mmCIF file of C-alpha atoms and ligand atoms in Angstrom:
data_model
loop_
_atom_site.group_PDB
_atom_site.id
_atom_site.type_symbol
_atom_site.label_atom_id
_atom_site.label_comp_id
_atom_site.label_asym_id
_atom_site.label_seq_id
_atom_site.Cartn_x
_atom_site.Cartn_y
_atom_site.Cartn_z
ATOM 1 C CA UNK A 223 103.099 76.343 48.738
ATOM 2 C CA UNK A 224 100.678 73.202 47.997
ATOM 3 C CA UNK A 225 99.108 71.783 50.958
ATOM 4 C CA UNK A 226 100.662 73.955 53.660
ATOM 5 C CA UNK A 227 98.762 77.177 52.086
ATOM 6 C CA UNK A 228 97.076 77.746 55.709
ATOM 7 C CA UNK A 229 100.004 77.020 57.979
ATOM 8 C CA UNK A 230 101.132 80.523 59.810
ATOM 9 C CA UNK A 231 104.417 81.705 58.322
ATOM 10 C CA UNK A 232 106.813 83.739 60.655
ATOM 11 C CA UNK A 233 109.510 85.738 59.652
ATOM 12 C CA UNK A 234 112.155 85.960 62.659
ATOM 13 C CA UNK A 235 115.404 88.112 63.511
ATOM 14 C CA UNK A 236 116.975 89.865 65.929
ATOM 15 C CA UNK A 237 118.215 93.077 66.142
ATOM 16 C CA UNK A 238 121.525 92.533 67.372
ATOM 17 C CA UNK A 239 124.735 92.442 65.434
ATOM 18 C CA UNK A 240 126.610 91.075 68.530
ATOM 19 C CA UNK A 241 128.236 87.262 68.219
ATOM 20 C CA UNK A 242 127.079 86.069 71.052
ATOM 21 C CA UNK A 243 123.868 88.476 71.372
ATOM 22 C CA UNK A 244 121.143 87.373 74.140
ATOM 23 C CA UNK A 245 118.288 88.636 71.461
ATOM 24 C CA UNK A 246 120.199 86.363 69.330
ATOM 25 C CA UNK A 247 119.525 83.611 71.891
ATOM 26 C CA UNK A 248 116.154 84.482 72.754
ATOM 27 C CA UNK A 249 115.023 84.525 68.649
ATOM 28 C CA UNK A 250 116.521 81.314 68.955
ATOM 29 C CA UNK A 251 114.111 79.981 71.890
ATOM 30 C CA UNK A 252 111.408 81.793 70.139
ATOM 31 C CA UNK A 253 111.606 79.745 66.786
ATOM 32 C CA UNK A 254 111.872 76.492 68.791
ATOM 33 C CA UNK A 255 108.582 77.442 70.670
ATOM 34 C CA UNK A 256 106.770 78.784 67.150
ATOM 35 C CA UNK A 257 108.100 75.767 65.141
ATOM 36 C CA UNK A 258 106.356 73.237 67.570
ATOM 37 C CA UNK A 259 103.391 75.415 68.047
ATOM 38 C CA UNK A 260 103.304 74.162 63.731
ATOM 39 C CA UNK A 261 104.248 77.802 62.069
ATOM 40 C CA UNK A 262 106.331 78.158 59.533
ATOM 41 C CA UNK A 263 109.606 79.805 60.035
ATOM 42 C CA UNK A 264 111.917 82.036 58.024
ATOM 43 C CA UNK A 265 115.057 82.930 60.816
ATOM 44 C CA UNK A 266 117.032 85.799 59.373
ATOM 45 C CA UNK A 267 119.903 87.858 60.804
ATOM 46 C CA UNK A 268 120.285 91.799 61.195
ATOM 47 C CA UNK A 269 123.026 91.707 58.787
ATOM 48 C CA UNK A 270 120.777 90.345 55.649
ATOM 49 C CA UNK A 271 118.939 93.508 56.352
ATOM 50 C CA UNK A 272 121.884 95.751 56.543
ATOM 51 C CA UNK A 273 121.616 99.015 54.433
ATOM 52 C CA UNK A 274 123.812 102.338 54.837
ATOM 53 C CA UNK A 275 122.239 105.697 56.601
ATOM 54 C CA UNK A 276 119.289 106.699 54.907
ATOM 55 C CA UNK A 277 119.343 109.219 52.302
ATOM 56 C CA UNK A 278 116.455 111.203 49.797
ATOM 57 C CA UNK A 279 118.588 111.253 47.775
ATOM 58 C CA UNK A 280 120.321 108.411 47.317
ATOM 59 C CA UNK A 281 116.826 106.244 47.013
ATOM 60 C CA UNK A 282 116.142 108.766 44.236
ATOM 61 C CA UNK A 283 119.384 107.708 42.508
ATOM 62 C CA UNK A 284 120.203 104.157 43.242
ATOM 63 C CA UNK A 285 117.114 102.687 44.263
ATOM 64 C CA UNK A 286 117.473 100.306 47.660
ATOM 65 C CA UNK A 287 120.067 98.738 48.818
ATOM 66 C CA UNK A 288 120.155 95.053 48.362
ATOM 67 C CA UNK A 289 119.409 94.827 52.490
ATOM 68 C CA UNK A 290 116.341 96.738 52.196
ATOM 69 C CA UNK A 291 115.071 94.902 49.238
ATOM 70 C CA UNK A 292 115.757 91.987 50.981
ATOM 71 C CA UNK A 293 113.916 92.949 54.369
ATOM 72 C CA UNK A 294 110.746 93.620 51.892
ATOM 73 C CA UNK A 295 110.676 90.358 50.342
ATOM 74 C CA UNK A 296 111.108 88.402 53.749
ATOM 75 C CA UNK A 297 108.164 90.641 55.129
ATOM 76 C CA UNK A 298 105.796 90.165 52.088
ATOM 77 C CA UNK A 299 106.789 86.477 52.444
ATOM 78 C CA UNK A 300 105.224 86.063 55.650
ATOM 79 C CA UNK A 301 102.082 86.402 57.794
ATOM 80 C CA UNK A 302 103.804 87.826 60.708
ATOM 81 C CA UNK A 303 107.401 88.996 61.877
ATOM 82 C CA UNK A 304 108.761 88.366 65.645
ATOM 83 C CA UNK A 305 111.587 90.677 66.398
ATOM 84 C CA UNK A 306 114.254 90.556 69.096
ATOM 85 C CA UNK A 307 115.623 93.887 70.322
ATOM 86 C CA UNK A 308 118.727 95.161 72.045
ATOM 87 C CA UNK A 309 117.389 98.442 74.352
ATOM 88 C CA UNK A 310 120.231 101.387 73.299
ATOM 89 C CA UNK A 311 119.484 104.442 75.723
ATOM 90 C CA UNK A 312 115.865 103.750 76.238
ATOM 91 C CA UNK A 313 115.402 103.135 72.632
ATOM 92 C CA UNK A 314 115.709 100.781 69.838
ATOM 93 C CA UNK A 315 119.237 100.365 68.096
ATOM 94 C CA UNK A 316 119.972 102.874 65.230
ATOM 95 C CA UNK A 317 120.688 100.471 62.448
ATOM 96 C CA UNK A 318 117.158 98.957 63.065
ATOM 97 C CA UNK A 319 115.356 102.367 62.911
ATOM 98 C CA UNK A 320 117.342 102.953 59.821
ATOM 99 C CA UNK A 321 116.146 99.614 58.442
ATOM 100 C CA UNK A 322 112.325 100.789 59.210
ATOM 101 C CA UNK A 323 112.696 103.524 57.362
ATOM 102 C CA UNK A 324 114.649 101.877 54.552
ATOM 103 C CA UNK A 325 111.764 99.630 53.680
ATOM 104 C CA UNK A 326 108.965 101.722 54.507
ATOM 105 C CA UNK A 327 109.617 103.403 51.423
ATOM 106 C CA UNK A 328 109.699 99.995 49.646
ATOM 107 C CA UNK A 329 106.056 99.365 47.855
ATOM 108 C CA UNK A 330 103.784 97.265 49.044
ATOM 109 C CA UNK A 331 104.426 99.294 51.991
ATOM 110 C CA UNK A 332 105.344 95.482 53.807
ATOM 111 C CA UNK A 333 104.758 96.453 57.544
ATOM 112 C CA UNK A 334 100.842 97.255 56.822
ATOM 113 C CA UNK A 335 98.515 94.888 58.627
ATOM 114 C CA UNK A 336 100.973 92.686 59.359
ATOM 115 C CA UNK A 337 101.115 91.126 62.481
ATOM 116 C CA UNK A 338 104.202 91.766 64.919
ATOM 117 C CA UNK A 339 105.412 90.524 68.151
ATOM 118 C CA UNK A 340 108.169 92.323 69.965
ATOM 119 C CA UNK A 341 110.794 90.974 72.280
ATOM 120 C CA UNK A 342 113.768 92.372 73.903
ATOM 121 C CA UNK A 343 116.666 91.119 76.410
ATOM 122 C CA UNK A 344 119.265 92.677 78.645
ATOM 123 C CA UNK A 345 120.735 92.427 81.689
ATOM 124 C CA UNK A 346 119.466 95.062 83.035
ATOM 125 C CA UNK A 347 116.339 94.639 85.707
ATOM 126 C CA UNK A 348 113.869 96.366 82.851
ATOM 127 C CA UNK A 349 114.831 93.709 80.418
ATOM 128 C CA UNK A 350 115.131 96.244 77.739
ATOM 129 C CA UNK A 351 111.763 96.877 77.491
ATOM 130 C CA UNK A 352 111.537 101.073 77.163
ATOM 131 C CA UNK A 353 113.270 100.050 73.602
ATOM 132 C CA UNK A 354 110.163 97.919 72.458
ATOM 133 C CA UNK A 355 108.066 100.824 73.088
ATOM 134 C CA UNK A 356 109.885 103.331 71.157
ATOM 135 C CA UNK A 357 109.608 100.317 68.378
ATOM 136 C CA UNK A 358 106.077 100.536 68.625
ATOM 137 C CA UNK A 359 105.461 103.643 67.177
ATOM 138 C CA UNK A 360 107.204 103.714 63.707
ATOM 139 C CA UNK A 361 105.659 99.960 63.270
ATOM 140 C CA UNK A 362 102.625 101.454 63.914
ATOM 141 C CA UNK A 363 102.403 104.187 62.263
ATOM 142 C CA UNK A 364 102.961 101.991 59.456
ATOM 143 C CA UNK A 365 99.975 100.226 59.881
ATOM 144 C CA UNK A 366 101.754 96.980 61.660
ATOM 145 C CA UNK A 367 99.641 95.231 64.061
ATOM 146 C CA UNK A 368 101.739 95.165 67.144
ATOM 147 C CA UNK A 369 100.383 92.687 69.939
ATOM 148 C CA UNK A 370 99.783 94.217 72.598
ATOM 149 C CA UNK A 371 101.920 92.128 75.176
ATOM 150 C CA UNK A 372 105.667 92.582 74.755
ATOM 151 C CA UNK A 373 108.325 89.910 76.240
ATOM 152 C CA UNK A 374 111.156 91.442 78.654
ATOM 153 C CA UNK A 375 113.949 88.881 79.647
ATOM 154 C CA UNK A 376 115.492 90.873 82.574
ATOM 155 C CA UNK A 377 119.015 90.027 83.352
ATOM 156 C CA UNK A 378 119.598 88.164 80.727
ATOM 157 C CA UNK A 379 122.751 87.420 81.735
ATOM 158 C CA UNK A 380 121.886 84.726 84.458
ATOM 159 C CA UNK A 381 118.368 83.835 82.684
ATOM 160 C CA UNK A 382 119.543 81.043 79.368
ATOM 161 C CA UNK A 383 120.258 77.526 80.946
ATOM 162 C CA UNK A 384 122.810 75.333 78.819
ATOM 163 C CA UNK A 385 120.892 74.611 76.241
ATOM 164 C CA UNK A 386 119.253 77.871 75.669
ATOM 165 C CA UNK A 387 115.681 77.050 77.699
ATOM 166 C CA UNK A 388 114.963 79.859 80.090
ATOM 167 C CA UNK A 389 115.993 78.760 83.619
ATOM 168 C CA UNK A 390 113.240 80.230 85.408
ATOM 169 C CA UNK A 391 110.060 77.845 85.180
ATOM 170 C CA UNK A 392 107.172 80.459 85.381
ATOM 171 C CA UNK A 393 109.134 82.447 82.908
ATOM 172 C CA UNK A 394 109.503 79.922 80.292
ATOM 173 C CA UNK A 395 106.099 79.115 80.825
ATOM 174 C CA UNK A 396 105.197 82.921 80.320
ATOM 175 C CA UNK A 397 107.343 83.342 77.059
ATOM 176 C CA UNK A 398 105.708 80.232 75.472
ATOM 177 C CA UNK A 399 102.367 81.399 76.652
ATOM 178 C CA UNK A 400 102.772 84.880 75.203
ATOM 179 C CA UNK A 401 103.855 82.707 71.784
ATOM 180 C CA UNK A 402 100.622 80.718 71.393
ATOM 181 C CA UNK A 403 98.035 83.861 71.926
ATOM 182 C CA UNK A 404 99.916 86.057 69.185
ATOM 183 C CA UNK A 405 100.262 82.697 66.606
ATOM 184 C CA UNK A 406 96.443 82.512 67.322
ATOM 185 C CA UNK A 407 95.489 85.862 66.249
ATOM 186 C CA UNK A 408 97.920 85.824 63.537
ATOM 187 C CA UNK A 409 96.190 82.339 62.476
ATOM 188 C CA UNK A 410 92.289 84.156 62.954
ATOM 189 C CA UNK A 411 93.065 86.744 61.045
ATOM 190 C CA UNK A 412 94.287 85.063 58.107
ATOM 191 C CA UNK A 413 91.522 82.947 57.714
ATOM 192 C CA UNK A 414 88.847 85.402 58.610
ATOM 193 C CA UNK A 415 90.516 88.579 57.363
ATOM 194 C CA UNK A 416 87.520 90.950 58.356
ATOM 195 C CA UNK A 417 89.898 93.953 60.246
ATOM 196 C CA UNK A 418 90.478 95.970 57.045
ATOM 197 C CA UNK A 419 92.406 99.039 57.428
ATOM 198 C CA UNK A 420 93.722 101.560 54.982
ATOM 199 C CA UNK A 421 96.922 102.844 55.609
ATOM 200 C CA UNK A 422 97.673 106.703 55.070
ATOM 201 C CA UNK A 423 100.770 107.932 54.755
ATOM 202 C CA UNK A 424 101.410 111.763 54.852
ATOM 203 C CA UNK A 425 105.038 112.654 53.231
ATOM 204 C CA UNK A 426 104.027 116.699 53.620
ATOM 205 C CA UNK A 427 106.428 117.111 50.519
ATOM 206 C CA UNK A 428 105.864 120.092 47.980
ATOM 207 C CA UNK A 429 103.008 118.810 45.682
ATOM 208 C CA UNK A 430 101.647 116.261 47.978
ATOM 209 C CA UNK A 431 99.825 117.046 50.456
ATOM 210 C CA UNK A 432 96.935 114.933 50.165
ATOM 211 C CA UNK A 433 99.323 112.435 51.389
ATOM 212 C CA UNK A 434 99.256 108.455 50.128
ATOM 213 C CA UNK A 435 96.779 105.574 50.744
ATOM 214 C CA UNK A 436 97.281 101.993 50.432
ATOM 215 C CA UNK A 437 94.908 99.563 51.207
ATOM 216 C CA UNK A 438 95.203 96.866 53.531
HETATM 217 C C1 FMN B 110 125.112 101.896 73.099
HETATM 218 C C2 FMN B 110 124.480 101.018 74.146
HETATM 219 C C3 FMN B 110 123.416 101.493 74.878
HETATM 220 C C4 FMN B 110 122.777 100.668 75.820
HETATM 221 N N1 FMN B 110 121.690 101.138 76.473
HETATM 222 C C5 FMN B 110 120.970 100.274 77.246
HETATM 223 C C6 FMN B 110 119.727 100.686 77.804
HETATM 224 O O1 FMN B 110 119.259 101.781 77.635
HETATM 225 N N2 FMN B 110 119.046 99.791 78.546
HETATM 226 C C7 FMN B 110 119.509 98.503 78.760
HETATM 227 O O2 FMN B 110 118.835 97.736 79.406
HETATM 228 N N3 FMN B 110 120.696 98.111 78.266
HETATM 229 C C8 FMN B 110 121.424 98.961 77.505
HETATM 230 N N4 FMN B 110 122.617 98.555 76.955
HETATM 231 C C9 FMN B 110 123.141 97.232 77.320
HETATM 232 C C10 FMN B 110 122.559 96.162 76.403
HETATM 233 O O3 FMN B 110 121.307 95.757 76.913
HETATM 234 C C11 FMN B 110 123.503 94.975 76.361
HETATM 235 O O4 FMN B 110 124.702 95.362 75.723
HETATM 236 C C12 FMN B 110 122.888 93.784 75.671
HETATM 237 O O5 FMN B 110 123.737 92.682 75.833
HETATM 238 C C13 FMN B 110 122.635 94.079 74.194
HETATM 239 O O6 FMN B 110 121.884 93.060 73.625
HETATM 240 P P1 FMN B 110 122.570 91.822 72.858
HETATM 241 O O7 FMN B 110 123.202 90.966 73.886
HETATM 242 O O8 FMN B 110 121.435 91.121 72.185
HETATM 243 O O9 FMN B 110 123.567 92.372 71.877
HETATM 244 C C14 FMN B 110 123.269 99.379 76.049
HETATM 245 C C15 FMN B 110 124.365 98.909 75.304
HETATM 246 C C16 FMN B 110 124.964 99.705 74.371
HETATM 247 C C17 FMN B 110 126.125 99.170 73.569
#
């Protein structure tokens, strides 16, 4: 890493498998705002992180699939991940639960202090935002530090101009805003690491039930 060892790195992807996704385009305005705020970016795709359903059992027999492995070294790579959600039924999509859990079994347990900032688009009026707070709780759980203010684009439809700017001024204003507060608590905390927190993870399997702690 040389001389860049205290520049912010940011792992980035959205959540949607769709061609021509609006999280895709909005994970796209996001790394143009982080890159020029002088982070470090690492822009991956759902699909890198793709794993099948998961199963006990399988993990006990195979190991992770190469998705999941994959996920955990892009994680451990960075200081912080940005994530851009579809909303599915007042939720987050399936396949991105499924990659949570995936890794979450992967050790260093990667989403432990770690800093995350959620975003979501749709067209609908909410902007998709019940689905960031349903991703709030398994990232927390795992010990992720979630900032507190989420980013909504409401009809997204009508909100990209041509070259993939928001439209609305306030807005744009708002989403680059919400950018430079989490990159500066993501840049605190790594050079003055004081919040330690242990993370505890309770299986409640037979023969465990004292549960497992990793330190952060
Ligand atoms: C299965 C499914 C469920 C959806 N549920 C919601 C929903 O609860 N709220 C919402 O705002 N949009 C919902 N939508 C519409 C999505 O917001 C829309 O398809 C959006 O374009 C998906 O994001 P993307 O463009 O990044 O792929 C749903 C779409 C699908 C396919």
């Amino acid at each position: 890493m040389g001389s860049d060892k205290g520049v912010v790195r940011v792992l980035l992807f959205s959540a949607s498998l769709r061609a021509d996704s609006f999280n895709t385009r909005l994970i796209g305005l996001a790394r143009s705002v982080i890159e020029r705020l002088g982070a470090r970016i690492d822009l991956a795709t759902m699909r890198e992180f793709d794993a099948p359903s998961y199963n006990q059992d399988v993990e006990a027999k195979d190991g992770f699939p190469a998705g999941t492995s994959e996920l955990h070294r892009r994680l451990e790579a960075c200081d912080a991940f940005v994530i851009a959600t579809p909303e599915y039924n007042a939720s987050m999509p399936g396949h991105l639960k499924n990659a949570i859990d995936w890794v979450s079994r992967a050790r260093p347990q990667p989403f432990n202090a770690r800093h995350g900032l959620l975003l979501s688009a749709s067209p609908s009026m909410a902007g998709g935002n019940r689905g960031l707070w349903s991703l709030r709780i398994p990232l927390e759980h795992l010990g992720a530090r979630v900032f507190p203010d989420m980013f909504s684009l409401a009809q997204a439809h009508k909100a990209f101009t041509d070259s993939g700017g928001l439209a609305d001024q306030l807005l744009a204003e708002r989403f680059e805003q919400n950018l430079r507060a989490f990159l500066d608590l993501v840049e605190a905390a790594k050079h003055y690491p004081c919040i330690k927190k242990a993370w505890v993870e309770f299986l409640g399997e037979p023969g465990d039930t004292v549960g497992r702690v990793e330190a952060a």
